[in-house]
CSV table of C-alpha atoms in Angstrom, one decimal:
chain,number,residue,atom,x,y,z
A,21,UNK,CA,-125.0,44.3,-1.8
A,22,UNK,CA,-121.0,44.0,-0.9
A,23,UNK,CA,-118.8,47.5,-0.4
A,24,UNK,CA,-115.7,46.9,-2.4
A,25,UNK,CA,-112.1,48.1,-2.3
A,26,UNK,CA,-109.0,48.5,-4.5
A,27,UNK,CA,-106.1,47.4,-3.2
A,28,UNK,CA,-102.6,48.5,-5.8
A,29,UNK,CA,-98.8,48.1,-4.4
A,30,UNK,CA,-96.3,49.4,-7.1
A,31,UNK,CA,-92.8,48.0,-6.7
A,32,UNK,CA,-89.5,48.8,-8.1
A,33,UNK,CA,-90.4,45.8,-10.6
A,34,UNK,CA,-94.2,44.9,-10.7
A,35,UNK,CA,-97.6,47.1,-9.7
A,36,UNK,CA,-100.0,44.2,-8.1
A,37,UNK,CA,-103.7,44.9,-7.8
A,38,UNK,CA,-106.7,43.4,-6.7
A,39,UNK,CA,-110.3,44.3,-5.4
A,40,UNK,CA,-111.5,43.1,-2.5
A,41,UNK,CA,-114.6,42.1,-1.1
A,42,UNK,CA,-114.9,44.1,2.2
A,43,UNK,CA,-118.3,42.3,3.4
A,44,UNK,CA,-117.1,38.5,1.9
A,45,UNK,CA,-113.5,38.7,2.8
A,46,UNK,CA,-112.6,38.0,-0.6
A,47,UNK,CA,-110.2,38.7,-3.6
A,48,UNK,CA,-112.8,38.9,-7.0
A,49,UNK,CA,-110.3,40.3,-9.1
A,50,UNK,CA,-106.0,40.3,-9.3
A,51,UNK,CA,-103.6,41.7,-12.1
A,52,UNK,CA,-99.5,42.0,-11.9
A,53,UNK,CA,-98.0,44.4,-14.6
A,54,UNK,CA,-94.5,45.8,-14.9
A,55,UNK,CA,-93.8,48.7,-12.7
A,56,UNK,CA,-92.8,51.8,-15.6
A,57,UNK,CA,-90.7,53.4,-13.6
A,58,UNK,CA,-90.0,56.2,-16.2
A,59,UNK,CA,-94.0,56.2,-16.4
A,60,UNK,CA,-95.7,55.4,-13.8
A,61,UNK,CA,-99.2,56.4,-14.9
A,62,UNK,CA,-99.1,53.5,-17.8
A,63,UNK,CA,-98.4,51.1,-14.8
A,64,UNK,CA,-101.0,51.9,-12.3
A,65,UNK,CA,-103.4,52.4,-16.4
A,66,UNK,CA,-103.1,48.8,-16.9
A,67,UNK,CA,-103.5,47.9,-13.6
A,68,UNK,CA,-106.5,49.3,-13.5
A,69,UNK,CA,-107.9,48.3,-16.9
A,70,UNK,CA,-106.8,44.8,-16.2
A,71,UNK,CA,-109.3,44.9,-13.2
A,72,UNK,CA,-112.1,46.4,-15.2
A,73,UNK,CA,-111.8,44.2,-18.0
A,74,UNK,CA,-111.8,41.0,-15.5
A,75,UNK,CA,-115.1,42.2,-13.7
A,76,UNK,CA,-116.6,43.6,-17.2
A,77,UNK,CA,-116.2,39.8,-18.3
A,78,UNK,CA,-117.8,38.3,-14.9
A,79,UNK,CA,-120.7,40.7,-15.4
A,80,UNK,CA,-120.8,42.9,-12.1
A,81,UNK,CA,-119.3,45.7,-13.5
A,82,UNK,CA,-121.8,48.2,-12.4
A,83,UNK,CA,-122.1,46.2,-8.5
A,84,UNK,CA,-118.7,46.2,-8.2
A,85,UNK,CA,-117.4,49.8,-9.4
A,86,UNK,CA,-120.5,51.8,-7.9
A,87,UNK,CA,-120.1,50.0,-4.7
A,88,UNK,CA,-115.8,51.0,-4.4
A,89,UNK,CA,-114.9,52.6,-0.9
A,90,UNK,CA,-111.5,53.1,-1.0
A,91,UNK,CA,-108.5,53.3,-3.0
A,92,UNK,CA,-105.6,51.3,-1.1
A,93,UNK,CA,-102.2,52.4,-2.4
A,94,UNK,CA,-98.8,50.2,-0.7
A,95,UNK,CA,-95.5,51.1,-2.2
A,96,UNK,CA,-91.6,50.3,-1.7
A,97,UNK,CA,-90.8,53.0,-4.2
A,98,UNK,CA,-89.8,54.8,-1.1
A,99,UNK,CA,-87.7,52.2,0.5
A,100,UNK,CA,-86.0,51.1,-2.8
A,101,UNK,CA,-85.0,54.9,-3.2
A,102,UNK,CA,-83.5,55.2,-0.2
A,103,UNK,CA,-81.3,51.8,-0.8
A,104,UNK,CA,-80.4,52.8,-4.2
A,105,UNK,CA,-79.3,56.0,-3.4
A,106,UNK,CA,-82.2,57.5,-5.3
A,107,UNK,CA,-84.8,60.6,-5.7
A,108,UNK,CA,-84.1,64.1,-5.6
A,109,UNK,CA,-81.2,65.8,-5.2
A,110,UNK,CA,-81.4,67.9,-2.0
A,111,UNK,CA,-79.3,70.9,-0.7
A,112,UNK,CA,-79.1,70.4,3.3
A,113,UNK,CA,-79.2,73.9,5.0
A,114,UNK,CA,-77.8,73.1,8.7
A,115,UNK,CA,-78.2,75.9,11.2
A,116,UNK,CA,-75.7,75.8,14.2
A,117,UNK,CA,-75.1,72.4,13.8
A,118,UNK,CA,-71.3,71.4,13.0
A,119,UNK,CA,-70.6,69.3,9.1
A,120,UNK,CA,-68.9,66.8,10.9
A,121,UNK,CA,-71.3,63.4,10.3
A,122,UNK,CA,-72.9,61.8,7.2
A,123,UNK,CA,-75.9,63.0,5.6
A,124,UNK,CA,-77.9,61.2,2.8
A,125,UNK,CA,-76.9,64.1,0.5
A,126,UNK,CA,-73.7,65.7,-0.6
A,127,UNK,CA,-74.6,69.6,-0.9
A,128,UNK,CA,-74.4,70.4,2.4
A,129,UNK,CA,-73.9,74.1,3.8
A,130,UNK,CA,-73.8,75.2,7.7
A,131,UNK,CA,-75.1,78.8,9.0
A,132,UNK,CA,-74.8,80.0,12.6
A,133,UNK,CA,-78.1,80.6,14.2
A,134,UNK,CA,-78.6,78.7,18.1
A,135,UNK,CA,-81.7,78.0,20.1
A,136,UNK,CA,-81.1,76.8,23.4
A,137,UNK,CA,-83.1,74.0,25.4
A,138,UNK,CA,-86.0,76.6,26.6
A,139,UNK,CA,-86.5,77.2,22.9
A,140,UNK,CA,-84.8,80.8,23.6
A,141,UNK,CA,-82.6,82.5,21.0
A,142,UNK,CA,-78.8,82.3,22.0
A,143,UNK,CA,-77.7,83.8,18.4
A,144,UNK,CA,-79.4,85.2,15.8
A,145,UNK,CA,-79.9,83.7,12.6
A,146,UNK,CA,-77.4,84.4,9.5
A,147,UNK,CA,-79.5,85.6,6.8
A,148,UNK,CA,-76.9,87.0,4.4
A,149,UNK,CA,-75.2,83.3,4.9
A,150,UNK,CA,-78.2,81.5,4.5
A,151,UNK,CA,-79.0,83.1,1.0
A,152,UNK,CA,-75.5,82.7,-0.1
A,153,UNK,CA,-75.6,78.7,1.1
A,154,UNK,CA,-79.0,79.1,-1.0
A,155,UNK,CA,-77.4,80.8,-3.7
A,156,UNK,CA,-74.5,78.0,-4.3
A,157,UNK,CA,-76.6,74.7,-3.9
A,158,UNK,CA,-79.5,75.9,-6.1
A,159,UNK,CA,-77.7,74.9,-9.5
A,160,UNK,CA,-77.5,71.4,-8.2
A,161,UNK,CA,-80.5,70.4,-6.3
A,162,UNK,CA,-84.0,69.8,-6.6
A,163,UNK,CA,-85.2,70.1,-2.8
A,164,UNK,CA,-84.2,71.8,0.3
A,165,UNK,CA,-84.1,70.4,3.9
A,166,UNK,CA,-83.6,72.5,7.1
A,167,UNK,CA,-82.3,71.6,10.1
A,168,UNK,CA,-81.3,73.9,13.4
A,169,UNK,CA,-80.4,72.6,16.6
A,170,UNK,CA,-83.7,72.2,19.5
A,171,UNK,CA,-85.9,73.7,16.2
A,172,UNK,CA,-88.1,71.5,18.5
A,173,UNK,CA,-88.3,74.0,20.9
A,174,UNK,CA,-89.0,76.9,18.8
A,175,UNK,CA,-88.8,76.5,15.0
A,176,UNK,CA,-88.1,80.1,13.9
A,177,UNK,CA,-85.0,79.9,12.4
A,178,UNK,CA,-85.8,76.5,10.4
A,179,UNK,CA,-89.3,78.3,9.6
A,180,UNK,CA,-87.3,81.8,8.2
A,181,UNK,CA,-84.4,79.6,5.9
A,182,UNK,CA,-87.4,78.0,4.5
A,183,UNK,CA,-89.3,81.3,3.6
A,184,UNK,CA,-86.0,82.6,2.3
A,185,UNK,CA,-85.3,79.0,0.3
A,186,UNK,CA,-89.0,79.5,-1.0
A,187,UNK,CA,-88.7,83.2,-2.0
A,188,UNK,CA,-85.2,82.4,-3.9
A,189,UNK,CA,-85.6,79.2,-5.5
A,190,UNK,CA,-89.9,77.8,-5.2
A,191,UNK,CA,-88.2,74.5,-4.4
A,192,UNK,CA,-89.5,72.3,-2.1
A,193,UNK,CA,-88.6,72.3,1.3
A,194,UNK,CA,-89.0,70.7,4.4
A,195,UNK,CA,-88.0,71.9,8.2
A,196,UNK,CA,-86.4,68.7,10.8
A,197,UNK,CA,-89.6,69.9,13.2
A,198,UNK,CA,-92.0,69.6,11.0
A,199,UNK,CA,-91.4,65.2,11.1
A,200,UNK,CA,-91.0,64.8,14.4
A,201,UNK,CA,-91.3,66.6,17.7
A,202,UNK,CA,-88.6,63.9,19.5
A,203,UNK,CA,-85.0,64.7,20.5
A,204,UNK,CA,-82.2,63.8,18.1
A,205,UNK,CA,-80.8,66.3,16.4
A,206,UNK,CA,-79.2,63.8,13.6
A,207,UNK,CA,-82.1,61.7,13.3
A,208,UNK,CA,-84.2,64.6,12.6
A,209,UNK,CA,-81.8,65.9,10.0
A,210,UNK,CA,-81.1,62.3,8.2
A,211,UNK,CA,-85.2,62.2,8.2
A,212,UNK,CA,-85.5,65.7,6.5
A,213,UNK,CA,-82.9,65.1,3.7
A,214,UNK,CA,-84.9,62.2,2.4
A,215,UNK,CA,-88.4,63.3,2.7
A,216,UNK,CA,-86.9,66.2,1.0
A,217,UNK,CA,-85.6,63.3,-1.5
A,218,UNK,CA,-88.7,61.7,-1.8
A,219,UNK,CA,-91.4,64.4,-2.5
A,220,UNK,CA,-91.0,64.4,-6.2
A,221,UNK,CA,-91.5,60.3,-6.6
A,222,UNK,CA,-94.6,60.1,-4.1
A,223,UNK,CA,-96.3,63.2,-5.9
A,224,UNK,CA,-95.6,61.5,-9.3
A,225,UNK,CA,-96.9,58.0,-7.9
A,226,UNK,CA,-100.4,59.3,-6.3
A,227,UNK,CA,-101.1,61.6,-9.2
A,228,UNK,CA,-100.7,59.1,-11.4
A,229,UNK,CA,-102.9,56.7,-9.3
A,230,UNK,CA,-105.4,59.9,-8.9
A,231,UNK,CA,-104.9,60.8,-12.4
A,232,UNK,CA,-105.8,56.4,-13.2
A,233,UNK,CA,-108.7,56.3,-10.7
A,234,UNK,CA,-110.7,59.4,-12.5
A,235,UNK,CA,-110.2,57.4,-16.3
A,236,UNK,CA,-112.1,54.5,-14.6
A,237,UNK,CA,-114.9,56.0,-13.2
A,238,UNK,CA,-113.9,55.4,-9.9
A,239,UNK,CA,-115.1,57.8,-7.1
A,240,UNK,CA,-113.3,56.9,-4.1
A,241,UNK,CA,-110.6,58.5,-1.3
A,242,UNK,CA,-107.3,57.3,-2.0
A,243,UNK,CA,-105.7,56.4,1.0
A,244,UNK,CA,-102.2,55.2,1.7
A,245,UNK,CA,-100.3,52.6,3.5
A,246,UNK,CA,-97.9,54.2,6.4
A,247,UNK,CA,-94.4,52.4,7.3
A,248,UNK,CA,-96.6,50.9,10.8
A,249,UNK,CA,-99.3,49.2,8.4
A,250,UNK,CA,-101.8,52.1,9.3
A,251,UNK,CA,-103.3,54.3,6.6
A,252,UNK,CA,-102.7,57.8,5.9
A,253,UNK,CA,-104.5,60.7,3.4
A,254,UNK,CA,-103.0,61.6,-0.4
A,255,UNK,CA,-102.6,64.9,1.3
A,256,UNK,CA,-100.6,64.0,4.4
A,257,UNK,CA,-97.9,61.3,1.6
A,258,UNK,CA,-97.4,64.1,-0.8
A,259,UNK,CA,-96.8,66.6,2.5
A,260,UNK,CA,-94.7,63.3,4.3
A,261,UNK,CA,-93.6,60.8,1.7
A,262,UNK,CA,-91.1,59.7,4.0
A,263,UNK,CA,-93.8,58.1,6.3
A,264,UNK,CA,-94.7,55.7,3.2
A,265,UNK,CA,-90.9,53.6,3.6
A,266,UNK,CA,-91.6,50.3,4.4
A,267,UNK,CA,-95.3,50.8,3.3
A,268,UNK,CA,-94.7,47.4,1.3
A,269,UNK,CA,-93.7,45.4,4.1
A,270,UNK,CA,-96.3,46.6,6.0
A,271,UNK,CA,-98.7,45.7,3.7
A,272,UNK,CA,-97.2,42.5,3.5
A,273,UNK,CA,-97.6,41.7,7.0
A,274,UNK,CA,-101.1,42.4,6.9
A,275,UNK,CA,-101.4,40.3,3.9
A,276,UNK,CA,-100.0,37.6,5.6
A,277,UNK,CA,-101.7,37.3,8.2
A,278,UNK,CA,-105.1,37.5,5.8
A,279,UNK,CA,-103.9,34.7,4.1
A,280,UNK,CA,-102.2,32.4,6.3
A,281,UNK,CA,-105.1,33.0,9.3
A,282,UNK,CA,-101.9,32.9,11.7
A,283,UNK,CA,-101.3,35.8,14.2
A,284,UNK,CA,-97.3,34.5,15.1
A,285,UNK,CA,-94.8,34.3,12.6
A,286,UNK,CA,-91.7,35.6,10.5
A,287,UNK,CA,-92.8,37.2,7.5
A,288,UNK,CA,-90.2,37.5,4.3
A,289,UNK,CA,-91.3,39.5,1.2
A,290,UNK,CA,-88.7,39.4,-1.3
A,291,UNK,CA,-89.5,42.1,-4.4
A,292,UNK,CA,-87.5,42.9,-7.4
A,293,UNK,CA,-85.3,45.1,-5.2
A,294,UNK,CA,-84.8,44.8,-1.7
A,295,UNK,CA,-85.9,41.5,0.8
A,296,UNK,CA,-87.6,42.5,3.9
A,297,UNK,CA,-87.9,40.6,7.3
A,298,UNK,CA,-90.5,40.8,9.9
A,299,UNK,CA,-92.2,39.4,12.7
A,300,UNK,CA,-96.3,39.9,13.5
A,301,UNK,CA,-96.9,38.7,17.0
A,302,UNK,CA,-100.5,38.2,17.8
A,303,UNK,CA,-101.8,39.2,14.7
A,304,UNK,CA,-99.9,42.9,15.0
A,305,UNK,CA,-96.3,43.8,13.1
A,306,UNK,CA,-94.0,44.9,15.8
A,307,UNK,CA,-93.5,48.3,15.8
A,308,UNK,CA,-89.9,49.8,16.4
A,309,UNK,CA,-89.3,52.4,19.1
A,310,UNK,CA,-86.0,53.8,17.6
A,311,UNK,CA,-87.7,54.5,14.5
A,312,UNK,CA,-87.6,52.9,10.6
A,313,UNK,CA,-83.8,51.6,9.8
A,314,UNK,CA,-83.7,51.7,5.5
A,315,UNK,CA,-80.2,51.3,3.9
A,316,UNK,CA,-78.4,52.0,6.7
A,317,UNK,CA,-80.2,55.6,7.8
A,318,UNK,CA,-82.0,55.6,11.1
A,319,UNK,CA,-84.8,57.8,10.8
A,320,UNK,CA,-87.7,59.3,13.3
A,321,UNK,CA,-90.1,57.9,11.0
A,322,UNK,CA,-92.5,55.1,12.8
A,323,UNK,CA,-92.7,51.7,11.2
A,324,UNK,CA,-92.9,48.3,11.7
A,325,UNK,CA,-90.3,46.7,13.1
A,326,UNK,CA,-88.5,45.2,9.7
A,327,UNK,CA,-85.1,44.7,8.5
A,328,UNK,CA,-84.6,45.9,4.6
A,329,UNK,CA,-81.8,44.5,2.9
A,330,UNK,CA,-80.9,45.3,-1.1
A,331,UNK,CA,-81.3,42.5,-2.4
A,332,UNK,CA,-84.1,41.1,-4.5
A,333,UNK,CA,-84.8,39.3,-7.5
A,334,UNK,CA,-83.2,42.0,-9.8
A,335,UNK,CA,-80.2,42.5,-7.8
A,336,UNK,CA,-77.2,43.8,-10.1
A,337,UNK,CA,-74.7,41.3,-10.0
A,338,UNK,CA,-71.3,42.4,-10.9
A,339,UNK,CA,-67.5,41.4,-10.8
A,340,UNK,CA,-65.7,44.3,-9.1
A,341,UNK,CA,-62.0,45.5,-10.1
A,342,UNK,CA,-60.7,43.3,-7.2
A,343,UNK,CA,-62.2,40.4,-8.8
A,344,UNK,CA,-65.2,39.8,-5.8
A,345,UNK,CA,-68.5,38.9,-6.7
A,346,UNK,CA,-71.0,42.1,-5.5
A,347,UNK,CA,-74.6,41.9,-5.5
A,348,UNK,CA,-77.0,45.0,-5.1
A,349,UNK,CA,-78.4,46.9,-3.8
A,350,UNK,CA,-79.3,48.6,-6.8
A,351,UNK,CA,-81.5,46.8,-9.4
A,352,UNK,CA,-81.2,46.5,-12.7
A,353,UNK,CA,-83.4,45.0,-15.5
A,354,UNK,CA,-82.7,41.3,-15.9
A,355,UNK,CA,-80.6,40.7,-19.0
A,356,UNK,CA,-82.9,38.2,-21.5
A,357,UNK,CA,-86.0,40.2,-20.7
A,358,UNK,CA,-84.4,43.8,-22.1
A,359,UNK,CA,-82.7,41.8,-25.3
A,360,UNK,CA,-86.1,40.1,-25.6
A,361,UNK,CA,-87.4,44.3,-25.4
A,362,UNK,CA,-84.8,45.4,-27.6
A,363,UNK,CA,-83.4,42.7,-29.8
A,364,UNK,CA,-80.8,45.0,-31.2
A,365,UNK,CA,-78.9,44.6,-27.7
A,366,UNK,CA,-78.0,41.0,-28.5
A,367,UNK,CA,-76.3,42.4,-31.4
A,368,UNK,CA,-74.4,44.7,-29.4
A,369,UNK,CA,-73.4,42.3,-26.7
A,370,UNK,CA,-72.3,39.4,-29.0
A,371,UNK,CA,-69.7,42.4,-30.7
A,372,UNK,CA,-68.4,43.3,-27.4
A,373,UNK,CA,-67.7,39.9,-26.5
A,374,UNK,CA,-66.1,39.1,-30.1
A,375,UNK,CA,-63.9,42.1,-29.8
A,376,UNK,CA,-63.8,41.7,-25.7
A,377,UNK,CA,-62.7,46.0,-25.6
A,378,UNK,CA,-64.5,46.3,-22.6
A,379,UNK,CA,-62.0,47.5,-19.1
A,380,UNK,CA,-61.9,45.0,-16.1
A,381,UNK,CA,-63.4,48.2,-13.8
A,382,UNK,CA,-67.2,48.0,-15.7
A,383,UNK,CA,-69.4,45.6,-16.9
A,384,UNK,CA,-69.7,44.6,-20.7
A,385,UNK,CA,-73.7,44.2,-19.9
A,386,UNK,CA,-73.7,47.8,-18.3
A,387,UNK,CA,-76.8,49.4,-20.7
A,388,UNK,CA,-77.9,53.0,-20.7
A,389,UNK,CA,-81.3,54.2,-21.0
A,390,UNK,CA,-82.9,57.1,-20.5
A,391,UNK,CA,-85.5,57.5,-17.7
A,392,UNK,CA,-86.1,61.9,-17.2
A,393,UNK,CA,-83.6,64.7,-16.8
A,394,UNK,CA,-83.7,66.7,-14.2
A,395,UNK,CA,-85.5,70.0,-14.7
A,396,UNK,CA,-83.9,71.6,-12.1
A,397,UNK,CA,-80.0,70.4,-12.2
A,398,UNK,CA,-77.2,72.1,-14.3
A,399,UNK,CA,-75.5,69.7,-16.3
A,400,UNK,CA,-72.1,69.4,-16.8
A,401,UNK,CA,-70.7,68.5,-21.0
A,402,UNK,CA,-70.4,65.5,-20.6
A,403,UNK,CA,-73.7,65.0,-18.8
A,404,UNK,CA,-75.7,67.0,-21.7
A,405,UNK,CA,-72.8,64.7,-24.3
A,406,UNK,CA,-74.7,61.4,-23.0
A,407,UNK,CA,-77.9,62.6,-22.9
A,408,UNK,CA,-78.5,63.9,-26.3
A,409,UNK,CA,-77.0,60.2,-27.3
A,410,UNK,CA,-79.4,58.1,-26.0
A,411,UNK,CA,-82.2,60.7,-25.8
A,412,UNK,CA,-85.0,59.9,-28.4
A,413,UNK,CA,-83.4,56.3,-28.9
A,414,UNK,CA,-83.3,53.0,-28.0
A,415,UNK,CA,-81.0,52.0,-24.9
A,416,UNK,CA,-77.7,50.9,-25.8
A,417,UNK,CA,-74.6,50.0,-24.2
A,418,UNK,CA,-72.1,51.7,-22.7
A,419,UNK,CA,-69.2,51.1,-25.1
């Protein structure tokens, strides 16, 4: 009798899934459905059932689910969320470094506190600065990161902002020494900021794929793809979603050389979102020694060596005010598919182009629909204006 595994990889436009034949080699079972953003445990639900259904109907239902060993979850919800400019908004607490680069966030607030190379204390930490930073950015964040200068050396300061961030606020926050142990103060930081940024989407995806596996009777681990194609715990994404970016690719690697039975090539997986670019050389994906590069952050995070670039089959293709053609990165659904959804669109788009009141700065085809609010940002009137518009209702456009 074969062992089995499930193999699911939810993208920013479809959720694949398959079970495999660990013993045979062999793919008994596929499904593709749309990837619910909004909801993702209705995706990774009819993946599932789609599976069930299929082996139900060959008649080894009972073989093949009391025989599963692992749950295999890939993802580029990560990666497409750091293109896109996605995920949480995150307050960035930085401890005796200066606010003179780029960050991945906007609420950014700098408190003196040093530790030298020996990991000594050269000046104590600002408490009474730290809660007021705390203080100003909780209205507009959902996460905290931390970052102090050679916290590598000796966390404490990073270690007391984040008891004083969880004490104030029971947001979620993550230290720069708690992702990597390497030198690079700014690489660290960046790295932070969007795990910090990511822990609310990889929580929602694995307890939605926990939450799938225990309606179908499925006892198995859950295990996860990393960014180098090896696999991690539930525990260790939802602690470190940032070491799922370029899970995809990896995955897809992997795949490739499954399926082609070829240990040297380039390997291309184009998705709904981004296109990603790698090469596996004798049979292994090269790994990169900087660390992952995703939409233009360098990060400490290790990965396969792959090039991400935002654009995919559900690029947004617009006409910019200076009359250039721009595509991506961010996605967008394609155009016949949502009329096709919402037929009351068509309607909407043929009077905009009748009466052509649309500006030359946005996009007659520009739609709104609502995905969540934020539990934990203030809106502003207008925000709240919007909201209770399209809130309850179909999507409509913006005009």
């Amino acid at each position: 009798m074969s062992d089995f595994g499930i193999g699911i990889d939810t993208g920013g436009t479809f959720t694949d899934g398959v079970i495999f034949d660990l013993d045979q080699k062999l793919v008994i079972s596929k499904t593709k459905v749309m990837t619910e953003r909004e909801n993702l445990s209705l995706s990774i639900d009819r993946c599932l059932e789609n599976l069930v259904i299929d082996i139900r109907k060959r008649g080894n239902y009972d073989e093949v689910i009391g025989n599963i060993r692992m749950v295999c979850l890939s993802t580029t919800l990560a990666t497409n969320a750091i293109v896109e400019g996605q995920g949480a908004d995150v307050g960035l607490i930085l401890i005796g470094i200066d606010l003179d680069k780029k960050y991945p966030t906007g609420h950014c607030a700098r408190i003196n506190g040093k530790i030298d190379l020996r990991g000594k204390i050269r000046e104590d930490l600002d408490l009474e600065g730290a809660k007021k930073a705390i203080k100003e950015l909780k209205p507009k964040v959902e996460a905290f990161a931390v970052s102090g200068y050679m916290s590598i050396r000796n966390p404490v300061h990073e270690l007391d902002v984040a008891r004083l961030i969880k004490k104030m606020t029971g947001y979620p926050v993550v230290c720069g020494h708690e992702l990597s142990s390497d030198l690079g103060v700014y690489e660290r930081t960046v790295t932070a900021v969007l795990n910090a940024r990511l822990i609310p989407l990889i929580t929602s995806l694995i307890e939605a794929v926990r939450s799938s596996i225990r309606k179908a009777s499925i006892v198995a681990p859950l295990m996860i793809v990393r960014g180098d194609g090896s696999l991690i715990s539930e525990s260790v994404a939802v602690e470190k979603p940032v070491e799922t970016i370029l899970s995809g690719p990896a995955a897809s690697i992997i795949g490739g050389k499954v399926l082609s039975r070829i240990d040297n090539a380039v390997i291309v997986d184009m998705g709904g979102t981004t296109t990603d670019v790698a090469v596996m050389k004798a049979g292994e994906p090269r790994i990169t020694e900087k660390g992952a590069l995703v939409g233009g952050w360098l990060t400490m995070v290790k990965a396969a060596d792959i090039s991400t670039v935002g654009i995919g089959g559900d690029s947004h293709i617009r006409v910019s005010k200076e009359r250039t053609l721009e595509i991506g990165p961010q996605r967008v659904y394609p155009l016949a598919w949502l009329c096709d959804v919402h037929p009351h669109l068509l309607d909407e788009l043929k009077e905009i182009h009748e009466n052509r009141y649309f500006p030359v700065n946005s996009q007659p085809t520009t739609i709104l629909s609502l995905i969540r609010i934020p539990e934990k940002i203030k809106l502003n009137e207008t925000e709240t204006s919007v909201i209770r518009q399209i809130e309850n209702n179909s999507p409509h456009t913006i005009y």
